[in-house]
PDB file of C-alpha atoms in Angstrom:
ATOM      1  CA  UNK A   1      -0.031  -0.055   0.048  1.00  0.00           C
ATOM      2  CA  UNK A   2       1.386   3.424  -1.130  1.00  0.00           C
ATOM      3  CA  UNK A   3       1.791   6.242   1.284  1.00  0.00           C
ATOM      4  CA  UNK A   4       1.286   9.857   0.352  1.00  0.00           C
ATOM      5  CA  UNK A   5       3.152  12.513   2.285  1.00  0.00           C
ATOM      6  CA  UNK A   6       0.181  14.979   3.912  1.00  0.00           C
ATOM      7  CA  UNK A   7       0.545  18.600   3.089  1.00  0.00           C
ATOM      8  CA  UNK A   8       2.411  20.600   5.608  1.00  0.00           C
ATOM      9  CA  UNK A   9      -0.089  21.797   8.105  1.00  0.00           C
ATOM     10  CA  UNK A  10      -0.451  25.653   8.267  1.00  0.00           C
ATOM     11  CA  UNK A  11      -1.666  27.536  11.334  1.00  0.00           C
ATOM     12  CA  UNK A  12      -3.560  30.856  10.671  1.00  0.00           C
ATOM     13  CA  UNK A  13      -0.731  32.802  12.442  1.00  0.00           C
ATOM     14  CA  UNK A  14       1.996  31.235  10.296  1.00  0.00           C
ATOM     15  CA  UNK A  15       1.664  33.770   7.723  1.00  0.00           C
ATOM     16  CA  UNK A  16       1.900  36.679   9.928  1.00  0.00           C
ATOM     17  CA  UNK A  17       4.867  35.119  11.880  1.00  0.00           C
ATOM     18  CA  UNK A  18       6.788  34.818   8.571  1.00  0.00           C
ATOM     19  CA  UNK A  19       5.973  38.264   7.367  1.00  0.00           C
ATOM     20  CA  UNK A  20       7.161  39.466  10.870  1.00  0.00           C
ATOM     21  CA  UNK A  21      10.638  37.499  10.244  1.00  0.00           C
ATOM     22  CA  UNK A  22      11.153  38.942   6.951  1.00  0.00           C
ATOM     23  CA  UNK A  23      10.633  42.469   8.691  1.00  0.00           C
ATOM     24  CA  UNK A  24      13.283  41.584  11.422  1.00  0.00           C
ATOM     25  CA  UNK A  25      15.485  40.405   8.775  1.00  0.00           C
ATOM     26  CA  UNK A  26      15.546  43.611   7.020  1.00  0.00           C
ATOM     27  CA  UNK A  27      16.195  45.460  10.537  1.00  0.00           C
ATOM     28  CA  UNK A  28      19.137  42.970  11.292  1.00  0.00           C
ATOM     29  CA  UNK A  29      20.669  43.321   7.829  1.00  0.00           C
ATOM     30  CA  UNK A  30      20.231  47.310   8.109  1.00  0.00           C
ATOM     31  CA  UNK A  31      22.048  46.887  11.405  1.00  0.00           C
ATOM     32  CA  UNK A  32      24.958  44.876  10.179  1.00  0.00           C
ATOM     33  CA  UNK A  33      25.630  47.072   7.172  1.00  0.00           C
ATOM     34  CA  UNK A  34      25.605  50.278   9.303  1.00  0.00           C
ATOM     35  CA  UNK A  35      27.872  48.688  11.880  1.00  0.00           C
ATOM     36  CA  UNK A  36      31.568  49.545  11.787  1.00  0.00           C
ATOM     37  CA  UNK A  37      32.575  46.449  13.472  1.00  0.00           C
ATOM     38  CA  UNK A  38      30.865  44.595  10.359  1.00  0.00           C
ATOM     39  CA  UNK A  39      32.826  46.326   7.639  1.00  0.00           C
ATOM     40  CA  UNK A  40      34.496  42.943   6.504  1.00  0.00           C
ATOM     41  CA  UNK A  41      30.824  41.447   6.409  1.00  0.00           C
ATOM     42  CA  UNK A  42      29.571  44.457   4.322  1.00  0.00           C
ATOM     43  CA  UNK A  43      32.934  44.382   1.961  1.00  0.00           C
ATOM     44  CA  UNK A  44      32.422  40.633   1.112  1.00  0.00           C
ATOM     45  CA  UNK A  45      28.610  40.331   1.225  1.00  0.00           C
ATOM     46  CA  UNK A  46      28.468  40.069  -2.727  1.00  0.00           C
ATOM     47  CA  UNK A  47      31.172  37.575  -2.602  1.00  0.00           C
ATOM     48  CA  UNK A  48      28.875  35.050  -0.936  1.00  0.00           C
ATOM     49  CA  UNK A  49      26.903  32.404  -2.785  1.00  0.00           C
ATOM     50  CA  UNK A  50      24.039  33.195  -0.090  1.00  0.00           C
ATOM     51  CA  UNK A  51      23.000  34.662   3.165  1.00  0.00           C
ATOM     52  CA  UNK A  52      21.348  33.122   6.021  1.00  0.00           C
ATOM     53  CA  UNK A  53      19.800  36.077   8.342  1.00  0.00           C
ATOM     54  CA  UNK A  54      18.894  34.840  11.965  1.00  0.00           C
ATOM     55  CA  UNK A  55      17.187  38.102  13.361  1.00  0.00           C
ATOM     56  CA  UNK A  56      16.774  36.701  17.004  1.00  0.00           C
ATOM     57  CA  UNK A  57      18.823  33.879  18.429  1.00  0.00           C
ATOM     58  CA  UNK A  58      17.560  33.415  22.046  1.00  0.00           C
ATOM     59  CA  UNK A  59      20.034  31.457  24.672  1.00  0.00           C
ATOM     60  CA  UNK A  60      18.783  30.750  28.152  1.00  0.00           C
ATOM     61  CA  UNK A  61      20.976  28.512  30.457  1.00  0.00           C
ATOM     62  CA  UNK A  62      21.227  27.337  33.893  1.00  0.00           C
ATOM     63  CA  UNK A  63      23.832  24.416  33.643  1.00  0.00           C
ATOM     64  CA  UNK A  64      22.157  23.230  30.524  1.00  0.00           C
ATOM     65  CA  UNK A  65      22.125  25.594  27.726  1.00  0.00           C
ATOM     66  CA  UNK A  66      19.712  26.072  24.777  1.00  0.00           C
ATOM     67  CA  UNK A  67      19.911  28.248  21.748  1.00  0.00           C
ATOM     68  CA  UNK A  68      17.757  28.875  18.686  1.00  0.00           C
ATOM     69  CA  UNK A  69      15.842  30.840  16.535  1.00  0.00           C
ATOM     70  CA  UNK A  70      14.219  31.251  13.129  1.00  0.00           C
ATOM     71  CA  UNK A  71      15.782  32.747  10.184  1.00  0.00           C
ATOM     72  CA  UNK A  72      15.600  33.245   6.237  1.00  0.00           C
ATOM     73  CA  UNK A  73      17.926  32.127   3.454  1.00  0.00           C
ATOM     74  CA  UNK A  74      18.617  33.892   0.044  1.00  0.00           C
ATOM     75  CA  UNK A  75      20.772  32.655  -2.534  1.00  0.00           C
ATOM     76  CA  UNK A  76      22.519  34.820  -5.121  1.00  0.00           C
ATOM     77  CA  UNK A  77      22.244  33.945  -9.059  1.00  0.00           C
ATOM     78  CA  UNK A  78      25.799  34.886 -10.309  1.00  0.00           C
ATOM     79  CA  UNK A  79      24.683  35.133 -13.868  1.00  0.00           C
ATOM     80  CA  UNK A  80      21.799  37.559 -13.237  1.00  0.00           C
ATOM     81  CA  UNK A  81      23.389  39.304 -10.137  1.00  0.00           C
ATOM     82  CA  UNK A  82      20.032  38.901  -8.238  1.00  0.00           C
ATOM     83  CA  UNK A  83      18.850  37.323  -4.811  1.00  0.00           C
ATOM     84  CA  UNK A  84      16.306  34.406  -4.702  1.00  0.00           C
ATOM     85  CA  UNK A  85      13.105  34.746  -2.730  1.00  0.00           C
ATOM     86  CA  UNK A  86      13.532  33.982   1.225  1.00  0.00           C
ATOM     87  CA  UNK A  87      13.346  30.349   2.358  1.00  0.00           C
ATOM     88  CA  UNK A  88      12.441  29.885   5.821  1.00  0.00           C
ATOM     89  CA  UNK A  89      14.668  27.802   8.455  1.00  0.00           C
ATOM     90  CA  UNK A  90      15.153  27.137  12.240  1.00  0.00           C
ATOM     91  CA  UNK A  91      18.287  26.529  14.019  1.00  0.00           C
ATOM     92  CA  UNK A  92      19.032  25.256  17.547  1.00  0.00           C
ATOM     93  CA  UNK A  93      21.923  23.901  19.496  1.00  0.00           C
ATOM     94  CA  UNK A  94      22.781  22.848  23.137  1.00  0.00           C
ATOM     95  CA  UNK A  95      25.880  23.018  25.510  1.00  0.00           C
ATOM     96  CA  UNK A  96      26.625  21.894  28.840  1.00  0.00           C
ATOM     97  CA  UNK A  97      28.642  23.964  31.160  1.00  0.00           C
ATOM     98  CA  UNK A  98      28.544  26.248  34.203  1.00  0.00           C
ATOM     99  CA  UNK A  99      26.391  28.820  32.638  1.00  0.00           C
ATOM    100  CA  UNK A 100      23.439  31.154  33.887  1.00  0.00           C
ATOM    101  CA  UNK A 101      21.517  34.122  32.595  1.00  0.00           C
ATOM    102  CA  UNK A 102      19.976  34.498  29.113  1.00  0.00           C
ATOM    103  CA  UNK A 103      20.633  36.388  26.149  1.00  0.00           C
ATOM    104  CA  UNK A 104      19.435  37.357  22.771  1.00  0.00           C
ATOM    105  CA  UNK A 105      21.421  37.960  19.560  1.00  0.00           C
ATOM    106  CA  UNK A 106      21.253  38.636  16.005  1.00  0.00           C
ATOM    107  CA  UNK A 107      23.321  36.731  13.444  1.00  0.00           C
ATOM    108  CA  UNK A 108      24.191  36.572   9.729  1.00  0.00           C
ATOM    109  CA  UNK A 109      25.931  33.485   7.995  1.00  0.00           C
ATOM    110  CA  UNK A 110      27.451  34.308   4.752  1.00  0.00           C
ATOM    111  CA  UNK A 111      27.265  31.092   2.687  1.00  0.00           C
ATOM    112  CA  UNK A 112      30.480  31.062   0.766  1.00  0.00           C
ATOM    113  CA  UNK A 113      30.194  27.834  -1.144  1.00  0.00           C
ATOM    114  CA  UNK A 114      27.756  26.018  -3.503  1.00  0.00           C
ATOM    115  CA  UNK A 115      28.336  22.928  -1.686  1.00  0.00           C
ATOM    116  CA  UNK A 116      26.993  24.934   1.397  1.00  0.00           C
ATOM    117  CA  UNK A 117      23.939  26.374  -0.581  1.00  0.00           C
ATOM    118  CA  UNK A 118      23.169  22.793  -1.695  1.00  0.00           C
ATOM    119  CA  UNK A 119      23.382  21.462   1.781  1.00  0.00           C
ATOM    120  CA  UNK A 120      20.721  23.957   3.078  1.00  0.00           C
ATOM    121  CA  UNK A 121      18.213  22.525   0.448  1.00  0.00           C
ATOM    122  CA  UNK A 122      18.208  19.256   2.755  1.00  0.00           C
ATOM    123  CA  UNK A 123      15.581  19.006   5.396  1.00  0.00           C
ATOM    124  CA  UNK A 124      18.123  19.358   8.011  1.00  0.00           C
ATOM    125  CA  UNK A 125      22.023  19.942   8.432  1.00  0.00           C
ATOM    126  CA  UNK A 126      24.513  20.276  11.137  1.00  0.00           C
ATOM    127  CA  UNK A 127      27.075  22.891  11.157  1.00  0.00           C
ATOM    128  CA  UNK A 128      30.715  21.248  11.294  1.00  0.00           C
ATOM    129  CA  UNK A 129      29.528  18.049   9.927  1.00  0.00           C
ATOM    130  CA  UNK A 130      27.686  19.071   6.542  1.00  0.00           C
ATOM    131  CA  UNK A 131      29.803  22.201   6.181  1.00  0.00           C
ATOM    132  CA  UNK A 132      32.666  23.894   8.101  1.00  0.00           C
ATOM    133  CA  UNK A 133      32.059  27.024   9.855  1.00  0.00           C
ATOM    134  CA  UNK A 134      34.203  30.005  10.790  1.00  0.00           C
ATOM    135  CA  UNK A 135      33.821  33.218  12.830  1.00  0.00           C
ATOM    136  CA  UNK A 136      33.969  36.254  10.654  1.00  0.00           C
ATOM    137  CA  UNK A 137      36.357  38.996  11.294  1.00  0.00           C
ATOM    138  CA  UNK A 138      35.600  42.192  13.234  1.00  0.00           C
ATOM    139  CA  UNK A 139      35.898  45.270  11.433  1.00  0.00           C
ATOM    140  CA  UNK A 140      37.976  45.287   8.320  1.00  0.00           C
ATOM    141  CA  UNK A 141      39.391  42.076   9.248  1.00  0.00           C
ATOM    142  CA  UNK A 142      42.957  40.691   8.624  1.00  0.00           C
ATOM    143  CA  UNK A 143      44.516  40.348   5.274  1.00  0.00           C
ATOM    144  CA  UNK A 144      43.612  36.494   5.094  1.00  0.00           C
ATOM    145  CA  UNK A 145      39.979  35.913   4.558  1.00  0.00           C
ATOM    146  CA  UNK A 146      38.258  32.839   6.695  1.00  0.00           C
ATOM    147  CA  UNK A 147      38.151  29.885   4.505  1.00  0.00           C
ATOM    148  CA  UNK A 148      35.144  27.971   5.373  1.00  0.00           C
ATOM    149  CA  UNK A 149      31.698  26.990   3.765  1.00  0.00           C
ATOM    150  CA  UNK A 150      29.884  29.464   6.341  1.00  0.00           C
ATOM    151  CA  UNK A 151      31.102  32.540   7.782  1.00  0.00           C
ATOM    152  CA  UNK A 152      29.325  33.721  10.893  1.00  0.00           C
ATOM    153  CA  UNK A 153      28.844  37.251  12.035  1.00  0.00           C
ATOM    154  CA  UNK A 154      26.838  38.049  15.491  1.00  0.00           C
ATOM    155  CA  UNK A 155      25.816  41.144  17.301  1.00  0.00           C
ATOM    156  CA  UNK A 156      24.829  40.368  20.908  1.00  0.00           C
ATOM    157  CA  UNK A 157      24.367  41.673  24.198  1.00  0.00           C
ATOM    158  CA  UNK A 158      24.174  39.966  27.631  1.00  0.00           C
ATOM    159  CA  UNK A 159      26.021  37.441  29.527  1.00  0.00           C
ATOM    160  CA  UNK A 160      27.176  35.199  26.691  1.00  0.00           C
ATOM    161  CA  UNK A 161      29.887  36.438  24.282  1.00  0.00           C
ATOM    162  CA  UNK A 162      28.411  35.733  20.860  1.00  0.00           C
ATOM    163  CA  UNK A 163      26.904  32.631  19.389  1.00  0.00           C
ATOM    164  CA  UNK A 164      28.648  29.354  18.577  1.00  0.00           C
ATOM    165  CA  UNK A 165      27.228  27.739  15.343  1.00  0.00           C
ATOM    166  CA  UNK A 166      29.761  24.782  15.411  1.00  0.00           C
ATOM    167  CA  UNK A 167      27.545  21.552  15.893  1.00  0.00           C
ATOM    168  CA  UNK A 168      24.210  23.637  15.386  1.00  0.00           C
ATOM    169  CA  UNK A 169      21.495  22.033  13.610  1.00  0.00           C
ATOM    170  CA  UNK A 170      19.435  23.850  10.817  1.00  0.00           C
ATOM    171  CA  UNK A 171      15.878  22.634   9.698  1.00  0.00           C
ATOM    172  CA  UNK A 172      13.541  23.907   7.060  1.00  0.00           C
ATOM    173  CA  UNK A 173      10.877  25.862   8.431  1.00  0.00           C
ATOM    174  CA  UNK A 174       8.127  24.220   5.989  1.00  0.00           C
ATOM    175  CA  UNK A 175       5.004  25.590   7.734  1.00  0.00           C
ATOM    176  CA  UNK A 176       6.400  29.140   7.426  1.00  0.00           C
ATOM    177  CA  UNK A 177       7.446  28.500   3.511  1.00  0.00           C
ATOM    178  CA  UNK A 178       3.900  27.154   2.796  1.00  0.00           C
ATOM    179  CA  UNK A 179       2.176  30.093   4.717  1.00  0.00           C
ATOM    180  CA  UNK A 180       4.387  32.908   3.208  1.00  0.00           C
ATOM    181  CA  UNK A 181       3.771  31.851  -0.613  1.00  0.00           C
ATOM    182  CA  UNK A 182       0.403  30.426  -0.247  1.00  0.00           C
ATOM    183  CA  UNK A 183       1.194  26.800  -1.301  1.00  0.00           C
ATOM    184  CA  UNK A 184       3.164  23.686  -0.350  1.00  0.00           C
ATOM    185  CA  UNK A 185       6.727  24.761  -1.432  1.00  0.00           C
ATOM    186  CA  UNK A 186      10.293  23.499  -0.137  1.00  0.00           C
ATOM    187  CA  UNK A 187      13.672  25.388  -0.259  1.00  0.00           C
ATOM    188  CA  UNK A 188      14.604  23.834  -3.580  1.00  0.00           C
ATOM    189  CA  UNK A 189      11.541  24.991  -4.925  1.00  0.00           C
ATOM    190  CA  UNK A 190      12.080  28.643  -3.697  1.00  0.00           C
ATOM    191  CA  UNK A 191      15.868  28.607  -4.242  1.00  0.00           C
ATOM    192  CA  UNK A 192      16.564  26.631  -7.601  1.00  0.00           C
ATOM    193  CA  UNK A 193      13.421  25.957  -9.120  1.00  0.00           C
ATOM    194  CA  UNK A 194      11.681  29.462  -8.609  1.00  0.00           C
ATOM    195  CA  UNK A 195       8.287  28.056  -8.425  1.00  0.00           C
ATOM    196  CA  UNK A 196       7.161  30.069  -5.429  1.00  0.00           C
ATOM    197  CA  UNK A 197       5.245  33.191  -6.713  1.00  0.00           C
ATOM    198  CA  UNK A 198       7.471  36.323  -5.131  1.00  0.00           C
ATOM    199  CA  UNK A 199       5.924  37.953  -2.099  1.00  0.00           C
ATOM    200  CA  UNK A 200       5.905  41.520  -2.170  1.00  0.00           C
ATOM    201  CA  UNK A 201       6.825  41.781   1.395  1.00  0.00           C
ATOM    202  CA  UNK A 202      10.387  40.584   0.400  1.00  0.00           C
ATOM    203  CA  UNK A 203      11.084  43.548  -1.951  1.00  0.00           C
ATOM    204  CA  UNK A 204      12.927  45.923   0.602  1.00  0.00           C
ATOM    205  CA  UNK A 205      14.999  42.914   1.749  1.00  0.00           C
ATOM    206  CA  UNK A 206      16.083  42.183  -1.952  1.00  0.00           C
ATOM    207  CA  UNK A 207      16.524  46.025  -2.424  1.00  0.00           C
ATOM    208  CA  UNK A 208      18.991  46.172   0.488  1.00  0.00           C
ATOM    209  CA  UNK A 209      20.926  43.264  -0.656  1.00  0.00           C
ATOM    210  CA  UNK A 210      21.169  44.813  -4.180  1.00  0.00           C
ATOM    211  CA  UNK A 211      22.241  48.204  -2.843  1.00  0.00           C
ATOM    212  CA  UNK A 212      24.891  46.686  -0.732  1.00  0.00           C
ATOM    213  CA  UNK A 213      26.414  45.044  -3.891  1.00  0.00           C
ATOM    214  CA  UNK A 214      26.867  48.755  -5.248  1.00  0.00           C
ATOM    215  CA  UNK A 215      28.394  50.069  -2.254  1.00  0.00           C
TER     216      UNK A 215
END
């Protein structure tokens, strides 16, 4: 007897939450582009194959630490010089240690290789296993650029010094993808096949990425 996978269930609030996440991603990208500590990021953004924006990573811990948040991935078409529609993801990691307190941070990962873009099209990947990760330089950075599939940048306040992505898991947020585009679509449909109907709410995010390439 053949089994057919049911469509991804969509809550009434998923579309609103997805839209809010795009708005937050716009704010985070603007923060990074205007931050003097992120000059290397701004200067190398157009060299990336894609960008994964995580507007709010929340970390709370008492002996056992948990960290996670939602984000959006956009990939760059090198021939056309344009960026794809955003695909939605969620990330989480766990750490054990003598920790106490809580923190929120915003992060952006530059996806530097096609291998890394392809890995994110799977349902789930793990940084450090399915792709190498390096922490991005502060300010203008050194003469030598990081060599990794993913280069991470974090702006954070609180008791924890930044966010560690080595060992973090990233999963597709299929319910957000379906709600945002009004149909059952996966990241490969959005990033590669371009089957998702463009959502006008992403227009400003696309404009910011395009303008950053002209600076």
